[in-house]
CSV table of C-alpha atoms in Angstrom, one decimal:
chain,number,residue,atom,x,y,z
A,1,ILE,CA,4.4,-29.5,16.1
A,2,ILE,CA,7.0,-31.2,14.0
A,3,PRO,CA,6.1,-31.1,10.3
A,4,ASP,CA,6.4,-34.0,7.9
A,5,CYS,CA,8.8,-32.7,5.3
A,6,LYS,CA,7.9,-33.9,1.8
A,7,ASN,CA,9.4,-33.6,-1.7
A,8,GLY,CA,13.0,-33.3,-0.5
A,9,GLY,CA,12.3,-30.9,2.3
A,10,THR,CA,14.8,-30.8,5.2
A,11,LEU,CA,13.6,-30.5,8.8
A,12,VAL,CA,15.3,-27.6,10.6
A,13,GLU,CA,14.8,-25.8,13.9
A,14,GLU,CA,14.5,-22.0,13.9
A,15,ASN,CA,13.8,-19.8,16.9
A,16,GLY,CA,12.4,-22.8,18.8
A,17,LYS,CA,10.1,-23.9,16.0
A,18,PHE,CA,10.5,-26.7,13.4
A,19,LYS,CA,10.0,-26.0,9.7
A,20,CYS,CA,10.9,-27.6,6.4
A,21,ASN,CA,13.6,-26.1,4.2
A,22,CYS,CA,12.7,-26.8,0.6
A,23,PRO,CA,15.3,-27.7,-2.1
A,24,LEU,CA,16.5,-24.9,-4.3
A,25,ASN,CA,13.8,-23.3,-6.6
A,26,THR,CA,11.0,-25.0,-4.7
A,27,PHE,CA,8.6,-23.7,-2.1
A,28,GLY,CA,5.2,-24.2,-0.5
A,29,ASP,CA,4.1,-26.1,2.6
A,30,ASP,CA,5.0,-29.4,1.0
A,31,CYS,CA,7.8,-28.1,-1.3
A,32,ASN,CA,5.5,-29.0,-4.2
A,33,CYS,CA,5.7,-25.7,-6.0
A,34,ARG,CA,8.7,-24.8,-8.1
A,35,PHE,CA,10.0,-22.1,-10.4
A,36,LYS,CA,9.7,-22.7,-14.2
A,37,PHE,CA,12.4,-20.6,-15.9
A,38,THR,CA,11.7,-19.5,-19.5
A,39,ASN,CA,14.1,-18.5,-22.3
A,40,ALA,CA,11.3,-17.2,-24.5
A,41,THR,CA,10.4,-14.0,-22.7
A,42,SER,CA,12.1,-11.2,-20.7
A,43,LEU,CA,10.5,-8.9,-18.3
A,44,PHE,CA,11.4,-5.3,-17.6
A,45,PRO,CA,9.1,-4.0,-14.9
A,46,ASP,CA,9.1,-0.2,-14.6
A,47,PRO,CA,8.3,1.8,-11.5
A,48,TYR,CA,5.2,3.9,-11.7
A,49,ALA,CA,7.0,6.7,-9.7
A,50,GLU,CA,10.5,7.8,-8.7
A,51,ARG,CA,11.2,10.2,-5.9
A,52,LEU,CA,14.4,11.6,-4.3
A,53,VAL,CA,14.7,10.5,-0.7
A,54,SER,CA,17.2,10.9,2.1
A,55,ASP,CA,17.4,7.2,3.0
A,56,SER,CA,15.7,3.7,2.6
A,57,ALA,CA,13.5,4.3,5.6
A,58,GLU,CA,11.9,7.3,3.8
A,59,CYS,CA,11.5,5.3,0.7
A,60,ASP,CA,9.7,2.5,2.6
A,61,GLU,CA,7.5,5.2,4.2
A,62,ASN,CA,6.6,6.6,0.7
A,63,CYS,CA,5.5,3.2,-0.3
A,64,ALA,CA,3.5,2.5,2.9
A,65,ASN,CA,1.6,5.7,2.5
A,66,ASP,CA,0.7,5.1,-1.2
A,67,ILE,CA,-2.2,2.6,-1.7
A,68,ARG,CA,-1.0,1.9,-5.2
A,69,CYS,CA,2.5,0.8,-4.0
A,70,SER,CA,3.3,-2.9,-3.5
A,71,THR,CA,7.0,-2.6,-3.0
A,72,SER,CA,9.9,-0.1,-3.4
A,73,THR,CA,13.6,0.0,-3.7
A,74,MET,CA,16.2,2.8,-3.4
A,75,THR,CA,19.1,3.2,-5.8
A,76,TYR,CA,22.6,4.4,-4.8
A,77,LEU,CA,21.6,7.8,-6.1
A,78,LYS,CA,19.0,8.0,-3.3
A,79,LYS,CA,16.2,7.6,-5.9
A,80,CYS,CA,13.2,5.8,-4.5
A,81,LYS,CA,11.4,3.6,-7.1
A,82,LEU,CA,7.8,2.6,-6.4
A,83,TYR,CA,6.2,-0.5,-8.0
A,84,GLU,CA,2.7,-1.8,-8.1
A,85,THR,CA,1.3,-5.4,-8.3
A,86,PRO,CA,2.0,-7.9,-9.6
A,87,VAL,CA,5.5,-6.7,-8.7
A,88,ILE,CA,6.0,-7.6,-5.0
A,89,PHE,CA,9.8,-7.4,-4.4
A,90,VAL,CA,12.7,-5.8,-6.2
A,91,SER,CA,16.4,-6.7,-5.8
A,92,TYR,CA,19.5,-6.6,-8.0
A,93,ASP,CA,20.9,-9.8,-6.3
A,94,GLU,CA,19.8,-13.0,-8.0
A,95,ASP,CA,20.4,-15.3,-5.0
A,96,LEU,CA,18.5,-12.9,-2.7
A,97,CYS,CA,15.7,-12.8,-5.2
A,98,ILE,CA,15.2,-16.5,-5.1
A,99,GLU,CA,15.6,-16.7,-1.4
A,100,LYS,CA,13.1,-13.9,-0.9
A,101,CYS,CA,10.5,-15.6,-3.1
A,102,ASN,CA,10.9,-18.8,-1.0
A,103,GLU,CA,10.2,-16.7,2.1
A,104,MET,CA,7.2,-15.0,0.5
A,105,SER,CA,5.6,-18.2,-0.7
A,106,GLU,CA,2.1,-16.9,0.0
A,107,TYR,CA,2.6,-14.5,-2.9
A,108,CYS,CA,4.3,-17.0,-5.2
A,109,ARG,CA,1.3,-19.4,-4.9
A,110,TYR,CA,-0.8,-17.1,-7.1
A,111,LYS,CA,-1.0,-16.9,-10.9
A,112,TYR,CA,-2.0,-13.4,-12.1
A,113,SER,CA,-4.2,-13.0,-15.1
A,114,ASN,CA,-3.6,-10.3,-17.7
A,115,VAL,CA,-6.7,-11.3,-19.7
A,116,LYS,CA,-9.7,-10.8,-17.5
A,117,SER,CA,-10.8,-8.4,-14.7
A,118,LEU,CA,-13.8,-9.1,-12.4
A,119,THR,CA,-16.6,-6.8,-11.3
A,120,PRO,CA,-18.5,-8.6,-8.6
A,121,ARG,CA,-21.9,-7.0,-7.6
A,122,ALA,CA,-23.9,-7.4,-4.4
A,123,TYR,CA,-27.4,-8.9,-5.1
A,124,ALA,CA,-28.9,-6.9,-2.2
A,125,GLU,CA,-28.3,-3.6,-0.4
A,126,ARG,CA,-29.9,-2.4,2.8
A,127,THR,CA,-29.3,0.5,5.1
A,128,VAL,CA,-28.1,-0.7,8.5
A,129,SER,CA,-27.1,0.8,11.8
A,130,ASP,CA,-23.8,-1.1,12.2
A,131,SER,CA,-21.8,-4.1,10.8
A,132,ALA,CA,-23.3,-6.5,13.4
A,133,LYS,CA,-26.7,-5.9,11.9
A,134,CYS,CA,-25.3,-6.5,8.5
A,135,ASP,CA,-23.8,-9.8,9.6
A,136,GLU,CA,-27.2,-10.8,11.1
A,137,ASN,CA,-29.0,-10.0,7.8
A,138,CYS,CA,-26.6,-12.3,5.9
A,139,ALA,CA,-26.9,-15.1,8.5
A,140,ASN,CA,-30.7,-15.0,8.2
A,141,ASP,CA,-30.6,-15.1,4.3
A,142,THR,CA,-29.9,-18.6,2.9
A,143,LYS,CA,-28.8,-16.9,-0.4
A,144,CYS,CA,-26.1,-14.9,1.4
A,145,SER,CA,-22.5,-16.2,1.5
A,146,THR,CA,-20.8,-13.1,2.8
A,147,SER,CA,-21.5,-9.4,3.5
A,148,THR,CA,-19.8,-6.1,4.2
A,149,THR,CA,-20.8,-2.7,5.3
A,150,TRP,CA,-20.0,0.4,3.3
A,151,LEU,CA,-21.1,4.0,4.2
A,152,GLY,CA,-24.0,2.7,6.3
A,153,THR,CA,-25.2,0.2,3.6
A,154,CYS,CA,-25.1,-3.6,4.0
A,155,LEU,CA,-24.0,-5.3,0.8
A,156,ARG,CA,-24.9,-9.0,0.5
A,157,TYR,CA,-23.2,-11.4,-1.9
A,158,LYS,CA,-23.8,-15.0,-2.9
A,159,THR,CA,-21.4,-17.8,-3.9
A,160,PRO,CA,-18.9,-18.1,-5.5
A,161,ILE,CA,-18.0,-14.9,-3.6
A,162,ILE,CA,-17.0,-15.9,-0.1
A,163,PHE,CA,-15.3,-12.7,1.3
A,164,VAL,CA,-15.5,-9.0,0.6
A,165,SER,CA,-13.4,-6.1,2.0
A,166,LEU,CA,-13.7,-2.6,0.7
A,167,ASP,CA,-10.6,-1.3,2.5
A,168,GLY,CA,-7.0,-2.5,3.2
A,169,LYS,CA,-4.2,-3.5,0.8
A,170,GLU,CA,-3.4,-6.4,-1.5
A,171,ASP,CA,-1.2,-8.2,0.9
A,172,GLN,CA,-4.1,-8.3,3.4
A,173,CYS,CA,-6.3,-9.8,0.7
A,174,ILE,CA,-3.8,-12.5,-0.1
A,175,GLU,CA,-3.3,-13.2,3.5
A,176,LYS,CA,-7.1,-13.7,4.0
A,177,CYS,CA,-7.2,-16.1,1.0
A,178,ASN,CA,-4.3,-18.1,2.5
A,179,GLU,CA,-6.3,-18.4,5.7
A,180,MET,CA,-9.3,-19.8,3.9
A,181,SER,CA,-8.7,-23.2,2.4
A,182,GLU,CA,-11.8,-22.9,0.2
A,183,CYS,CA,-10.4,-19.7,-1.4
A,184,LYS,CA,-9.4,-20.3,-5.0
A,185,THR,CA,-9.4,-16.9,-6.7
A,186,ILE,CA,-8.6,-13.3,-5.7
A,187,CYS,CA,-10.0,-10.2,-7.3
A,188,THR,CA,-8.7,-6.7,-6.3
A,189,GLN,CA,-9.8,-3.3,-7.4
A,190,ASN,CA,-7.4,-0.4,-6.7
A,191,HIS,CA,-9.1,2.9,-7.0
A,192,THR,CA,-7.8,6.4,-6.1
A,193,ARG,CA,-9.6,6.5,-2.7
A,194,ASN,CA,-10.3,2.9,-1.8
A,195,PHE,CA,-9.2,-0.7,-2.3
A,196,SER,CA,-11.6,-3.6,-2.8
A,197,CYS,CA,-10.9,-7.3,-2.2
A,198,TYR,CA,-13.1,-10.2,-3.3
A,199,LEU,CA,-12.4,-13.9,-2.7
A,200,PHE,CA,-14.0,-16.7,-4.6
A,201,ASN,CA,-14.3,-20.5,-3.8
A,202,VAL,CA,-13.9,-21.4,-7.5
A,203,THR,CA,-11.2,-21.0,-10.2
A,204,LEU,CA,-11.4,-18.2,-12.7
A,205,ASP,CA,-12.9,-20.4,-15.4
A,206,LYS,CA,-15.9,-21.2,-13.2
A,207,ILE,CA,-16.7,-17.7,-12.2
A,208,PRO,CA,-19.9,-16.5,-13.9
A,209,ASP,CA,-19.3,-14.7,-17.2
A,210,ASN,CA,-21.5,-11.7,-16.1
A,211,MET,CA,-18.8,-10.8,-13.6
A,212,LYS,CA,-16.0,-10.9,-16.2
A,213,ARG,CA,-14.7,-7.8,-18.0
A,214,PRO,CA,-11.7,-7.1,-20.3
A,215,TYR,CA,-8.4,-6.7,-18.4
A,216,LYS,CA,-7.7,-3.4,-16.7
A,217,ALA,CA,-4.4,-2.6,-15.0
A,218,ASN,CA,-6.0,-1.5,-11.7
A,219,TYR,CA,-8.2,-4.6,-11.5
A,220,LYS,CA,-6.1,-7.7,-10.5
A,221,VAL,CA,-7.2,-11.3,-10.7
A,222,ALA,CA,-5.1,-14.2,-9.3
A,223,GLU,CA,-5.6,-17.9,-8.9
A,224,LYS,CA,-4.0,-20.2,-6.4
A,225,ILE,CA,-1.7,-22.5,-8.2
A,226,CYS,CA,-1.0,-24.8,-5.2
A,227,ASP,CA,-2.1,-25.3,-1.6
């Protein structure tokens, strides 16, 4: 399939596949998203942990084994710095930073909120033998938009919730939202022993107020800013 490049995108072939290279500081399928630089605010993200390691592979492994970690980097002193969302990549090279964000456009399509957190609740819970039975319960309930199984209990949800996962990591949650065109908002909850992902088919302002809570660092809310 040869894509129709828009908004100044250039058609290129890479590994036998065609894609659109977007102009500098733009990204997205149609090159319709761009960076807005600000001279009003500076950011100094701090790692939540630093550990001495032997090499970058060990640093990457430390991050992969820590549910809280979204990305990591190693200094020349072999100090591994671990970061959590909304930080998703760290580099000391400006050109590489912009290039990497273009490559990771699925992350750059989301605007994180530091004002609200969300606490979605299931409207029904029922003990089930397996996840297939839970899916069947949801399919036979006109109120049910999605369901998930947790510790032998089937949890049923209604719209605007359209997907729930009670394990995994944030990148998997974002990937799922990218796959679902109807997905507009992501909510994640990062607890010590488990990670929860909730997807909504409406923007944050249209999510019922009874699901909204004051902002908490381990509860992330992000809206799609372009498709």
